[in-house]
PDB file of C-alpha atoms in Angstrom:
ATOM      1  CA  MET U   1     149.166  12.551 112.473  1.00 72.00           C
ATOM      2  CA  LYS U   2     147.654  15.403 110.489  1.00 89.00           C
ATOM      3  CA  ILE U   3     144.119  16.390 111.486  1.00 93.00           C
ATOM      4  CA  GLU U   4     141.863  16.224 108.445  1.00 94.00           C
ATOM      5  CA  TYR U   5     138.380  16.375 109.903  1.00 95.00           C
ATOM      6  CA  ALA U   6     136.452  17.878 112.813  1.00 97.00           C
ATOM      7  CA  ILE U   7     133.561  15.947 114.339  1.00 98.00           C
ATOM      8  CA  LEU U   8     131.038  18.376 115.788  1.00 98.00           C
ATOM      9  CA  VAL U   9     129.080  16.649 118.581  1.00 98.00           C
ATOM     10  CA  LYS U  10     125.711  18.015 119.691  1.00 97.00           C
ATOM     11  CA  ASN U  11     122.624  16.928 121.559  1.00 96.00           C
ATOM     12  CA  LYS U  12     118.963  17.661 120.931  1.00 96.00           C
ATOM     13  CA  THR U  13     117.487  20.656 122.701  1.00 97.00           C
ATOM     14  CA  ARG U  14     114.648  20.314 125.184  1.00 97.00           C
ATOM     15  CA  LEU U  15     112.308  21.779 122.565  1.00 97.00           C
ATOM     16  CA  GLU U  16     113.351  19.185 119.985  1.00 97.00           C
ATOM     17  CA  LEU U  17     112.738  16.401 122.498  1.00 96.00           C
ATOM     18  CA  LEU U  18     109.308  17.830 123.308  1.00 97.00           C
ATOM     19  CA  VAL U  19     108.368  17.960 119.623  1.00 97.00           C
ATOM     20  CA  GLU U  20     109.458  14.329 119.246  1.00 96.00           C
ATOM     21  CA  ARG U  21     107.264  13.410 122.202  1.00 96.00           C
ATOM     22  CA  PHE U  22     104.158  15.336 121.111  1.00 96.00           C
ATOM     23  CA  ASN U  23     104.650  15.133 117.306  1.00 96.00           C
ATOM     24  CA  THR U  24     104.257  18.877 116.651  1.00 96.00           C
ATOM     25  CA  LYS U  25     105.498  22.099 118.189  1.00 96.00           C
ATOM     26  CA  ALA U  26     101.904  23.303 118.648  1.00 97.00           C
ATOM     27  CA  GLN U  27     100.975  20.242 120.673  1.00 97.00           C
ATOM     28  CA  ALA U  28     104.125  20.584 122.769  1.00 96.00           C
ATOM     29  CA  LYS U  29     103.295  24.224 123.447  1.00 96.00           C
ATOM     30  CA  PHE U  30      99.715  23.327 124.444  1.00 96.00           C
ATOM     31  CA  TYR U  31     100.951  20.702 126.911  1.00 95.00           C
ATOM     32  CA  ILE U  32     103.591  22.932 128.552  1.00 96.00           C
ATOM     33  CA  GLU U  33     101.383  25.998 128.858  1.00 96.00           C
ATOM     34  CA  HIS U  34      98.417  24.033 130.202  1.00 94.00           C
ATOM     35  CA  SER U  35     100.756  22.497 132.775  1.00 93.00           C
ATOM     36  CA  GLY U  36     101.701  25.989 133.933  1.00 94.00           C
ATOM     37  CA  GLY U  37     105.092  26.041 132.243  1.00 95.00           C
ATOM     38  CA  ASN U  38     106.749  28.793 130.217  1.00 96.00           C
ATOM     39  CA  PHE U  39     107.044  27.558 126.642  1.00 97.00           C
ATOM     40  CA  GLU U  40     108.857  30.738 125.591  1.00 96.00           C
ATOM     41  CA  GLU U  41     111.830  29.652 127.696  1.00 97.00           C
ATOM     42  CA  TYR U  42     112.097  26.411 125.702  1.00 97.00           C
ATOM     43  CA  GLU U  43     111.935  28.412 122.452  1.00 97.00           C
ATOM     44  CA  ALA U  44     114.535  30.944 123.607  1.00 97.00           C
ATOM     45  CA  GLU U  45     116.918  28.198 124.750  1.00 97.00           C
ATOM     46  CA  HIS U  46     116.483  26.366 121.439  1.00 98.00           C
ATOM     47  CA  ALA U  47     117.064  29.487 119.347  1.00 98.00           C
ATOM     48  CA  HIS U  48     120.155  30.503 121.317  1.00 98.00           C
ATOM     49  CA  PHE U  49     121.661  27.039 121.001  1.00 98.00           C
ATOM     50  CA  HIS U  50     121.160  26.836 117.253  1.00 98.00           C
ATOM     51  CA  ASP U  51     122.527  30.350 116.753  1.00 98.00           C
ATOM     52  CA  SER U  52     125.660  29.273 118.630  1.00 98.00           C
ATOM     53  CA  LEU U  53     125.891  25.977 116.756  1.00 98.00           C
ATOM     54  CA  SER U  54     125.561  27.743 113.406  1.00 98.00           C
ATOM     55  CA  LEU U  55     128.304  30.206 114.375  1.00 98.00           C
ATOM     56  CA  VAL U  56     130.613  27.394 115.476  1.00 98.00           C
ATOM     57  CA  GLN U  57     130.050  25.473 112.249  1.00 97.00           C
ATOM     58  CA  ARG U  58     130.649  28.528 110.026  1.00 97.00           C
ATOM     59  CA  ARG U  59     133.899  29.396 111.800  1.00 97.00           C
ATOM     60  CA  LEU U  60     135.038  25.783 111.924  1.00 97.00           C
ATOM     61  CA  SER U  61     134.521  25.470 108.168  1.00 97.00           C
ATOM     62  CA  THR U  62     137.143  28.173 107.571  1.00 97.00           C
ATOM     63  CA  VAL U  63     139.929  25.949 108.923  1.00 97.00           C
ATOM     64  CA  VAL U  64     138.873  22.289 108.579  1.00 96.00           C
ATOM     65  CA  LYS U  65     136.208  20.080 107.040  1.00 96.00           C
ATOM     66  CA  ASN U  66     133.584  18.977 109.521  1.00 97.00           C
ATOM     67  CA  LYS U  67     130.383  17.032 110.096  1.00 96.00           C
ATOM     68  CA  ILE U  68     127.754  17.004 112.855  1.00 97.00           C
ATOM     69  CA  VAL U  69     127.137  13.850 114.898  1.00 97.00           C
ATOM     70  CA  GLU U  70     124.193  13.573 117.306  1.00 95.00           C
ATOM     71  CA  ARG U  71     124.936  12.267 120.817  1.00 93.00           C
ATOM     72  CA  SER U  72     122.713   9.234 120.275  1.00 91.00           C
ATOM     73  CA  PHE U  73     124.996   8.039 117.448  1.00 93.00           C
ATOM     74  CA  LEU U  74     128.227   8.225 119.472  1.00 92.00           C
ATOM     75  CA  PRO U  75     128.253   4.544 120.543  1.00 88.00           C
ATOM     76  CA  SER U  76     128.288   3.367 116.912  1.00 90.00           C
ATOM     77  CA  PHE U  77     130.315   6.189 115.311  1.00 94.00           C
ATOM     78  CA  LEU U  78     133.812   5.252 114.129  1.00 94.00           C
ATOM     79  CA  PHE U  79     136.346   7.867 115.247  1.00 95.00           C
ATOM     80  CA  SER U  80     139.859   7.956 113.781  1.00 94.00           C
ATOM     81  CA  GLU U  81     143.211   9.485 114.715  1.00 93.00           C
ATOM     82  CA  ASN U  82     143.021  12.209 112.044  1.00 95.00           C
ATOM     83  CA  GLN U  83     140.045  13.896 113.720  1.00 97.00           C
ATOM     84  CA  VAL U  84     139.461  16.562 116.352  1.00 97.00           C
ATOM     85  CA  VAL U  85     136.216  16.546 118.315  1.00 98.00           C
ATOM     86  CA  VAL U  86     134.305  19.778 118.914  1.00 98.00           C
ATOM     87  CA  VAL U  87     131.566  19.373 121.534  1.00 98.00           C
ATOM     88  CA  VAL U  88     128.812  22.008 121.660  1.00 98.00           C
ATOM     89  CA  GLY U  89     126.466  21.541 124.602  1.00 96.00           C
ATOM     90  CA  GLN U  90     126.334  21.060 128.338  1.00 94.00           C
ATOM     91  CA  ASP U  91     128.975  19.512 130.601  1.00 92.00           C
ATOM     92  CA  GLY U  92     127.240  16.137 130.502  1.00 90.00           C
ATOM     93  CA  LEU U  93     127.707  15.931 126.750  1.00 94.00           C
ATOM     94  CA  VAL U  94     131.483  16.310 127.181  1.00 95.00           C
ATOM     95  CA  ALA U  95     131.489  13.527 129.771  1.00 92.00           C
ATOM     96  CA  ASN U  96     129.445  11.260 127.498  1.00 92.00           C
ATOM     97  CA  ALA U  97     131.510  11.977 124.387  1.00 95.00           C
ATOM     98  CA  ALA U  98     134.787  11.315 126.218  1.00 94.00           C
ATOM     99  CA  LYS U  99     133.915   7.617 126.493  1.00 92.00           C
ATOM    100  CA  TYR U 100     133.713   7.120 122.727  1.00 93.00           C
ATOM    101  CA  VAL U 101     136.304   9.384 121.108  1.00 94.00           C
ATOM    102  CA  LYS U 102     139.285   7.129 121.928  1.00 90.00           C
ATOM    103  CA  GLY U 103     141.410   9.841 123.508  1.00 92.00           C
ATOM    104  CA  LEU U 104     141.036  12.333 120.653  1.00 96.00           C
ATOM    105  CA  PRO U 105     141.453  15.966 121.702  1.00 97.00           C
ATOM    106  CA  MET U 106     138.094  17.559 122.531  1.00 98.00           C
ATOM    107  CA  VAL U 107     137.411  21.275 122.137  1.00 98.00           C
ATOM    108  CA  ALA U 108     134.392  21.840 124.390  1.00 98.00           C
ATOM    109  CA  VAL U 109     132.213  24.874 123.636  1.00 98.00           C
ATOM    110  CA  ASN U 110     129.628  26.437 125.965  1.00 98.00           C
ATOM    111  CA  PRO U 111     126.809  27.562 123.638  1.00 97.00           C
ATOM    112  CA  ASP U 112     124.899  29.445 126.325  1.00 97.00           C
ATOM    113  CA  ALA U 113     126.955  30.782 129.247  1.00 95.00           C
ATOM    114  CA  GLU U 114     123.887  32.287 130.917  1.00 94.00           C
ATOM    115  CA  ARG U 115     122.202  28.883 131.188  1.00 94.00           C
ATOM    116  CA  TYR U 116     125.075  26.383 131.501  1.00 93.00           C
ATOM    117  CA  ASP U 117     127.764  26.355 134.206  1.00 88.00           C
ATOM    118  CA  GLY U 118     130.381  25.094 131.766  1.00 90.00           C
ATOM    119  CA  VAL U 119     132.776  23.425 134.232  1.00 90.00           C
ATOM    120  CA  LEU U 120     134.042  21.236 131.364  1.00 93.00           C
ATOM    121  CA  LEU U 121     133.441  23.888 128.682  1.00 96.00           C
ATOM    122  CA  PRO U 122     136.434  26.258 128.540  1.00 96.00           C
ATOM    123  CA  PHE U 123     135.509  27.785 125.166  1.00 97.00           C
ATOM    124  CA  THR U 124     132.725  29.937 123.726  1.00 97.00           C
ATOM    125  CA  PRO U 125     131.583  30.213 120.094  1.00 97.00           C
ATOM    126  CA  ASP U 126     133.681  33.386 119.895  1.00 96.00           C
ATOM    127  CA  ASN U 127     137.034  31.938 120.961  1.00 96.00           C
ATOM    128  CA  PHE U 128     136.932  28.167 120.326  1.00 97.00           C
ATOM    129  CA  LEU U 129     138.732  28.435 116.998  1.00 97.00           C
ATOM    130  CA  GLY U 130     142.000  29.107 118.815  1.00 96.00           C
ATOM    131  CA  GLY U 131     141.678  25.716 120.490  1.00 97.00           C
ATOM    132  CA  VAL U 132     140.987  23.976 117.180  1.00 97.00           C
ATOM    133  CA  GLU U 133     143.925  25.708 115.496  1.00 96.00           C
ATOM    134  CA  GLY U 134     146.168  24.597 118.359  1.00 96.00           C
ATOM    135  CA  VAL U 135     145.135  20.977 117.779  1.00 96.00           C
ATOM    136  CA  LEU U 136     145.697  21.349 114.029  1.00 96.00           C
ATOM    137  CA  ALA U 137     149.202  22.661 114.763  1.00 94.00           C
ATOM    138  CA  GLY U 138     149.867  19.874 117.269  1.00 93.00           C
ATOM    139  CA  LYS U 139     150.512  22.341 120.114  1.00 93.00           C
ATOM    140  CA  PHE U 140     147.785  22.744 122.702  1.00 95.00           C
ATOM    141  CA  PRO U 141     147.335  22.597 126.491  1.00 95.00           C
ATOM    142  CA  ALA U 142     144.945  19.911 127.666  1.00 95.00           C
ATOM    143  CA  LYS U 143     143.409  18.423 130.783  1.00 93.00           C
ATOM    144  CA  ILE U 144     144.091  14.675 130.868  1.00 94.00           C
ATOM    145  CA  ALA U 145     141.381  12.828 132.806  1.00 94.00           C
ATOM    146  CA  ALA U 146     141.219   9.163 133.748  1.00 94.00           C
ATOM    147  CA  LEU U 147     138.159   7.088 132.863  1.00 96.00           C
ATOM    148  CA  ALA U 148     136.577   4.286 134.872  1.00 97.00           C
ATOM    149  CA  GLU U 149     136.038   0.909 133.225  1.00 97.00           C
ATOM    150  CA  ALA U 150     133.582  -1.898 133.928  1.00 97.00           C
ATOM    151  CA  ARG U 151     134.612  -5.093 132.131  1.00 97.00           C
ATOM    152  CA  LEU U 152     132.345  -8.152 132.120  1.00 98.00           C
ATOM    153  CA  ASN U 153     133.497 -11.757 132.019  1.00 97.00           C
ATOM    154  CA  ASP U 154     132.031 -12.062 128.497  1.00 96.00           C
ATOM    155  CA  GLY U 155     134.314  -9.285 127.199  1.00 96.00           C
ATOM    156  CA  GLN U 156     131.831  -6.405 127.141  1.00 96.00           C
ATOM    157  CA  ARG U 157     133.045  -3.145 128.646  1.00 95.00           C
ATOM    158  CA  LEU U 158     131.688   0.271 129.542  1.00 95.00           C
ATOM    159  CA  LEU U 159     133.613   3.465 130.259  1.00 95.00           C
ATOM    160  CA  ALA U 160     132.685   6.395 132.493  1.00 96.00           C
ATOM    161  CA  PHE U 161     134.028   9.934 132.689  1.00 95.00           C
ATOM    162  CA  ASN U 162     132.273  10.744 135.996  1.00 94.00           C
ATOM    163  CA  ASP U 163     130.823   7.601 137.535  1.00 95.00           C
ATOM    164  CA  LEU U 164     129.483   4.085 137.115  1.00 97.00           C
ATOM    165  CA  PHE U 165     126.349   2.698 138.740  1.00 96.00           C
ATOM    166  CA  ILE U 166     126.127  -1.040 139.411  1.00 97.00           C
ATOM    167  CA  GLY U 167     122.790  -2.369 140.623  1.00 97.00           C
ATOM    168  CA  ALA U 168     119.151  -2.929 139.720  1.00 96.00           C
ATOM    169  CA  SER U 169     117.346  -0.965 137.004  1.00 91.00           C
ATOM    170  CA  SER U 170     114.327  -0.355 139.254  1.00 87.00           C
ATOM    171  CA  HIS U 171     113.875   0.709 142.871  1.00 85.00           C
ATOM    172  CA  VAL U 172     114.473  -2.726 144.334  1.00 91.00           C
ATOM    173  CA  SER U 173     117.462  -4.111 146.185  1.00 95.00           C
ATOM    174  CA  ALA U 174     120.444  -5.219 144.157  1.00 97.00           C
ATOM    175  CA  ARG U 175     121.889  -8.621 145.080  1.00 97.00           C
ATOM    176  CA  TYR U 176     125.525  -9.398 144.368  1.00 98.00           C
ATOM    177  CA  LYS U 177     128.855 -10.568 145.778  1.00 98.00           C
ATOM    178  CA  ILE U 178     131.573  -7.951 146.111  1.00 98.00           C
ATOM    179  CA  ALA U 179     135.332  -8.525 146.402  1.00 98.00           C
ATOM    180  CA  TYR U 180     137.883  -5.845 147.284  1.00 97.00           C
ATOM    181  CA  ARG U 181     141.471  -6.540 148.250  1.00 94.00           C
ATOM    182  CA  ASP U 182     141.301  -9.624 150.518  1.00 92.00           C
ATOM    183  CA  LYS U 183     137.670  -9.217 151.612  1.00 96.00           C
ATOM    184  CA  THR U 184     134.473 -10.653 150.089  1.00 97.00           C
ATOM    185  CA  GLU U 185     130.832 -10.093 151.065  1.00 97.00           C
ATOM    186  CA  GLU U 186     127.330 -10.781 149.806  1.00 97.00           C
ATOM    187  CA  HIS U 187     125.213  -7.630 149.596  1.00 98.00           C
ATOM    188  CA  SER U 188     121.650  -6.461 149.365  1.00 97.00           C
ATOM    189  CA  SER U 189     121.837  -2.727 148.662  1.00 97.00           C
ATOM    190  CA  SER U 190     120.686   0.163 146.506  1.00 96.00           C
ATOM    191  CA  GLY U 191     123.697  -0.422 144.278  1.00 97.00           C
ATOM    192  CA  ILE U 192     127.309   0.673 144.002  1.00 98.00           C
ATOM    193  CA  ILE U 193     128.628   4.037 142.801  1.00 97.00           C
ATOM    194  CA  VAL U 194     132.166   4.154 141.380  1.00 97.00           C
ATOM    195  CA  SER U 195     133.460   7.695 140.907  1.00 97.00           C
ATOM    196  CA  THR U 196     136.432   9.119 139.028  1.00 96.00           C
ATOM    197  CA  ALA U 197     138.353  12.163 140.232  1.00 95.00           C
ATOM    198  CA  SER U 198     136.485  14.212 137.606  1.00 93.00           C
ATOM    199  CA  GLY U 199     133.122  13.034 138.904  1.00 92.00           C
ATOM    200  CA  SER U 200     133.889  13.246 142.621  1.00 92.00           C
ATOM    201  CA  THR U 201     132.130  16.605 142.988  1.00 88.00           C
ATOM    202  CA  GLY U 202     128.885  15.127 141.624  1.00 89.00           C
ATOM    203  CA  TRP U 203     127.055  11.953 142.687  1.00 91.00           C
ATOM    204  CA  LEU U 204     129.814  10.910 145.100  1.00 93.00           C
ATOM    205  CA  SER U 205     129.682  14.252 146.914  1.00 93.00           C
ATOM    206  CA  SER U 206     125.932  13.849 147.466  1.00 93.00           C
ATOM    207  CA  ILE U 207     126.582  10.527 149.230  1.00 93.00           C
ATOM    208  CA  PHE U 208     129.078  12.225 151.524  1.00 92.00           C
ATOM    209  CA  ASN U 209     126.561  15.010 152.178  1.00 91.00           C
ATOM    210  CA  MET U 210     124.003  12.420 153.276  1.00 90.00           C
ATOM    211  CA  THR U 211     126.577  10.693 155.466  1.00 88.00           C
ATOM    212  CA  TYR U 212     127.622  13.919 157.178  1.00 86.00           C
ATOM    213  CA  GLY U 213     123.988  14.795 157.823  1.00 87.00           C
ATOM    214  CA  MET U 214     123.436  11.486 159.630  1.00 86.00           C
ATOM    215  CA  LEU U 215     126.555  11.694 161.827  1.00 82.00           C
ATOM    216  CA  GLN U 216     124.661  13.675 164.453  1.00 79.00           C
ATOM    217  CA  PHE U 217     122.643  10.538 165.192  1.00 83.00           C
ATOM    218  CA  VAL U 218     125.685   8.279 165.560  1.00 76.00           C
ATOM    219  CA  GLU U 219     127.703   7.892 168.753  1.00 70.00           C
ATOM    220  CA  ARG U 220     131.314   8.561 167.861  1.00 65.00           C
ATOM    221  CA  LYS U 221     134.560  10.056 169.048  1.00 64.00           C
ATOM    222  CA  GLY U 222     135.801  12.866 166.841  1.00 60.00           C
ATOM    223  CA  GLY U 223     134.956  12.402 163.191  1.00 60.00           C
ATOM    224  CA  ASN U 224     136.334  13.665 159.920  1.00 64.00           C
ATOM    225  CA  LYS U 225     133.873  15.642 157.790  1.00 67.00           C
ATOM    226  CA  LYS U 226     136.208  16.119 154.860  1.00 78.00           C
ATOM    227  CA  GLN U 227     135.581  14.224 151.629  1.00 85.00           C
ATOM    228  CA  PRO U 228     138.809  12.557 150.447  1.00 85.00           C
ATOM    229  CA  LYS U 229     140.337  14.139 147.353  1.00 90.00           C
ATOM    230  CA  LEU U 230     140.930  11.564 144.647  1.00 93.00           C
ATOM    231  CA  LYS U 231     144.049  11.560 142.527  1.00 91.00           C
ATOM    232  CA  ASP U 232     143.493  11.374 138.786  1.00 90.00           C
ATOM    233  CA  ASN U 233     144.633   7.733 138.726  1.00 92.00           C
ATOM    234  CA  GLN U 234     142.195   6.726 141.461  1.00 96.00           C
ATOM    235  CA  LEU U 235     138.538   5.731 141.676  1.00 97.00           C
ATOM    236  CA  MET U 236     136.356   5.509 144.750  1.00 97.00           C
ATOM    237  CA  PHE U 237     133.507   3.051 145.199  1.00 97.00           C
ATOM    238  CA  VAL U 238     130.663   3.454 147.685  1.00 97.00           C
ATOM    239  CA  VAL U 239     127.896   0.953 148.441  1.00 97.00           C
ATOM    240  CA  ARG U 240     124.542   2.692 148.811  1.00 95.00           C
ATOM    241  CA  GLU U 241     122.293   1.665 151.702  1.00 94.00           C
ATOM    242  CA  PRO U 242     123.680  -1.840 152.385  1.00 96.00           C
ATOM    243  CA  PHE U 243     121.257  -4.034 154.348  1.00 96.00           C
ATOM    244  CA  GLU U 244     122.582  -6.447 156.950  1.00 95.00           C
ATOM    245  CA  SER U 245     120.762  -9.780 157.358  1.00 96.00           C
ATOM    246  CA  LYS U 246     121.426 -13.481 157.933  1.00 95.00           C
ATOM    247  CA  LYS U 247     122.622 -13.754 154.315  1.00 95.00           C
ATOM    248  CA  THR U 248     124.034 -10.300 153.591  1.00 97.00           C
ATOM    249  CA  GLN U 249     126.764  -8.193 155.161  1.00 96.00           C
ATOM    250  CA  ALA U 250     127.522  -4.479 155.410  1.00 95.00           C
ATOM    251  CA  GLY U 251     131.177  -4.229 156.335  1.00 95.00           C
ATOM    252  CA  LEU U 252     132.630  -3.641 152.870  1.00 96.00           C
ATOM    253  CA  THR U 253     131.039  -0.343 151.867  1.00 95.00           C
ATOM    254  CA  ALA U 254     133.774   1.896 150.398  1.00 95.00           C
ATOM    255  CA  GLY U 255     137.281   1.840 149.029  1.00 95.00           C
ATOM    256  CA  ILE U 256     139.871   3.383 146.718  1.00 95.00           C
ATOM    257  CA  LEU U 257     140.732   1.727 143.390  1.00 96.00           C
ATOM    258  CA  GLY U 258     143.874   2.331 141.361  1.00 92.00           C
ATOM    259  CA  GLY U 259     146.584   0.491 139.472  1.00 86.00           C
ATOM    260  CA  GLU U 260     146.194  -3.235 139.994  1.00 84.00           C
ATOM    261  CA  ASN U 261     143.790  -2.633 142.875  1.00 90.00           C
ATOM    262  CA  LYS U 262     140.363  -3.433 141.368  1.00 96.00           C
ATOM    263  CA  LEU U 263     136.813  -4.176 142.476  1.00 98.00           C
ATOM    264  CA  THR U 264     135.028  -7.383 141.467  1.00 98.00           C
ATOM    265  CA  VAL U 265     131.231  -7.697 141.563  1.00 98.00           C
ATOM    266  CA  GLU U 266     129.289 -10.879 140.763  1.00 98.00           C
ATOM    267  CA  SER U 267     125.582 -10.454 140.024  1.00 98.00           C
ATOM    268  CA  PHE U 268     122.971 -12.508 141.885  1.00 98.00           C
ATOM    269  CA  MET U 269     120.096 -10.750 140.087  1.00 97.00           C
ATOM    270  CA  PRO U 270     118.142 -13.022 137.694  1.00 97.00           C
ATOM    271  CA  VAL U 271     116.713  -9.994 135.836  1.00 96.00           C
ATOM    272  CA  ASN U 272     117.017  -6.174 135.725  1.00 95.00           C
ATOM    273  CA  GLY U 273     120.665  -5.995 136.764  1.00 97.00           C
ATOM    274  CA  VAL U 274     122.483  -3.113 135.039  1.00 97.00           C
ATOM    275  CA  ILE U 275     125.707  -1.146 134.890  1.00 97.00           C
ATOM    276  CA  PHE U 276     125.306   2.352 133.470  1.00 94.00           C
ATOM    277  CA  SER U 277     127.637   5.317 133.252  1.00 93.00           C
ATOM    278  CA  ASP U 278     127.503   9.075 133.780  1.00 90.00           C
ATOM    279  CA  GLY U 279     123.828   9.122 134.714  1.00 83.00           C
ATOM    280  CA  ILE U 280     122.634   7.975 131.287  1.00 81.00           C
ATOM    281  CA  GLU U 281     120.482   4.903 131.864  1.00 79.00           C
ATOM    282  CA  SER U 282     120.257   4.130 128.147  1.00 78.00           C
ATOM    283  CA  ASP U 283     124.051   3.683 128.076  1.00 81.00           C
ATOM    284  CA  PHE U 284     124.313   0.376 129.935  1.00 91.00           C
ATOM    285  CA  LEU U 285     125.437  -3.231 130.183  1.00 95.00           C
ATOM    286  CA  ARG U 286     123.101  -5.967 131.352  1.00 96.00           C
ATOM    287  CA  PHE U 287     124.301  -7.317 134.685  1.00 98.00           C
ATOM    288  CA  ASN U 288     122.244 -10.387 135.503  1.00 98.00           C
ATOM    289  CA  SER U 289     123.059 -13.646 137.292  1.00 97.00           C
ATOM    290  CA  GLY U 290     126.280 -15.171 135.988  1.00 96.00           C
ATOM    291  CA  ALA U 291     127.816 -11.825 135.035  1.00 98.00           C
ATOM    292  CA  ILE U 292     131.015 -10.792 136.814  1.00 98.00           C
ATOM    293  CA  ALA U 293     132.263  -7.202 136.507  1.00 98.00           C
ATOM    294  CA  THR U 294     135.814  -6.049 137.136  1.00 98.00           C
ATOM    295  CA  ILE U 295     136.049  -2.315 137.883  1.00 98.00           C
ATOM    296  CA  GLY U 296     139.217  -0.249 137.531  1.00 97.00           C
ATOM    297  CA  ILE U 297     140.992   2.539 135.655  1.00 96.00           C
ATOM    298  CA  ALA U 298     140.586   2.330 131.871  1.00 95.00           C
ATOM    299  CA  ARG U 299     143.574   2.393 129.542  1.00 93.00           C
ATOM    300  CA  GLU U 300     141.936   5.271 127.635  1.00 92.00           C
ATOM    301  CA  LYS U 301     142.210   8.889 128.798  1.00 93.00           C
ATOM    302  CA  ALA U 302     140.051  11.908 128.065  1.00 95.00           C
ATOM    303  CA  ARG U 303     141.846  14.930 126.564  1.00 95.00           C
ATOM    304  CA  ILE U 304     139.964  18.210 126.999  1.00 96.00           C
ATOM    305  CA  VAL U 305     141.684  21.094 125.207  1.00 97.00           C
ATOM    306  CA  LEU U 306     142.229  24.163 127.402  1.00 96.00           C
ATOM    307  CA  LYS U 307     142.544  27.806 126.475  1.00 90.00           C
ATOM    308  CA  ASP U 308     146.103  28.923 125.872  1.00 82.00           C
ATOM    309  CA  THR U 309     146.699  31.616 128.485  1.00 67.00           C
ATOM    310  CA  LYS U 310     150.037  32.766 127.050  1.00 62.00           C
TER     311      LYS U 310
END
């Protein structure tokens, strides 16, 4: 299908969020400086981002019509097959956008290489147009990444590029029943993390770091200190801090999901149960008593356009 429109996805800068919080830039500056912060850094970051965004939009307008969509509007925005998505921001914005663009090719632009690592941002404002032109021509290299899916028994679903969290919205124990393969347990824990291959170097890796650090206090023979490498069609779930009691168990704490091999979680939390994705707590499903979540690989895939190295 011919590409007719580019959707330019951006997020608000830290300065813009501060102004929203304090109503004016002057009040935001007063608060930051009186707290010992450097307000000039917020201003410099904001200016650099908008210079980059303006450059991207001007260059994009030479090859295709386009419009800007704020991150907060992604859940309700209607994407179509005749669009290409251009993401300008940090890596987290790419991960968040991937859940909503329905597999459309994404050209991810790092607006500030000195501030952002850009693991998922192969392009800069100076060279991104080559990626867009490749999509317009229908010939472009791309990274295809699997997404995780949480589907509730009432039909609601939530996707994740990096990871899902299943648990309580506050710092209290989550209560639920978990089923994996032929084993079922009741748990009281700090929640469950489900990671994709793309997200395995993030939250999941920190759990392994904690585990390795505690091994010195555990009597054991040998021991493998290597985090398993997930295939793109696999997810890994880990139960955080499971508590063993007369009513709860702690034997089912990790596993690999893929294909027809799924995880089922039934909530025993009367209130404050949640499932959120990619570290964004505002992007969530309510997961209270009576809700049953099935976790597995989503049918959708993320397509991140890569630079053509030919």
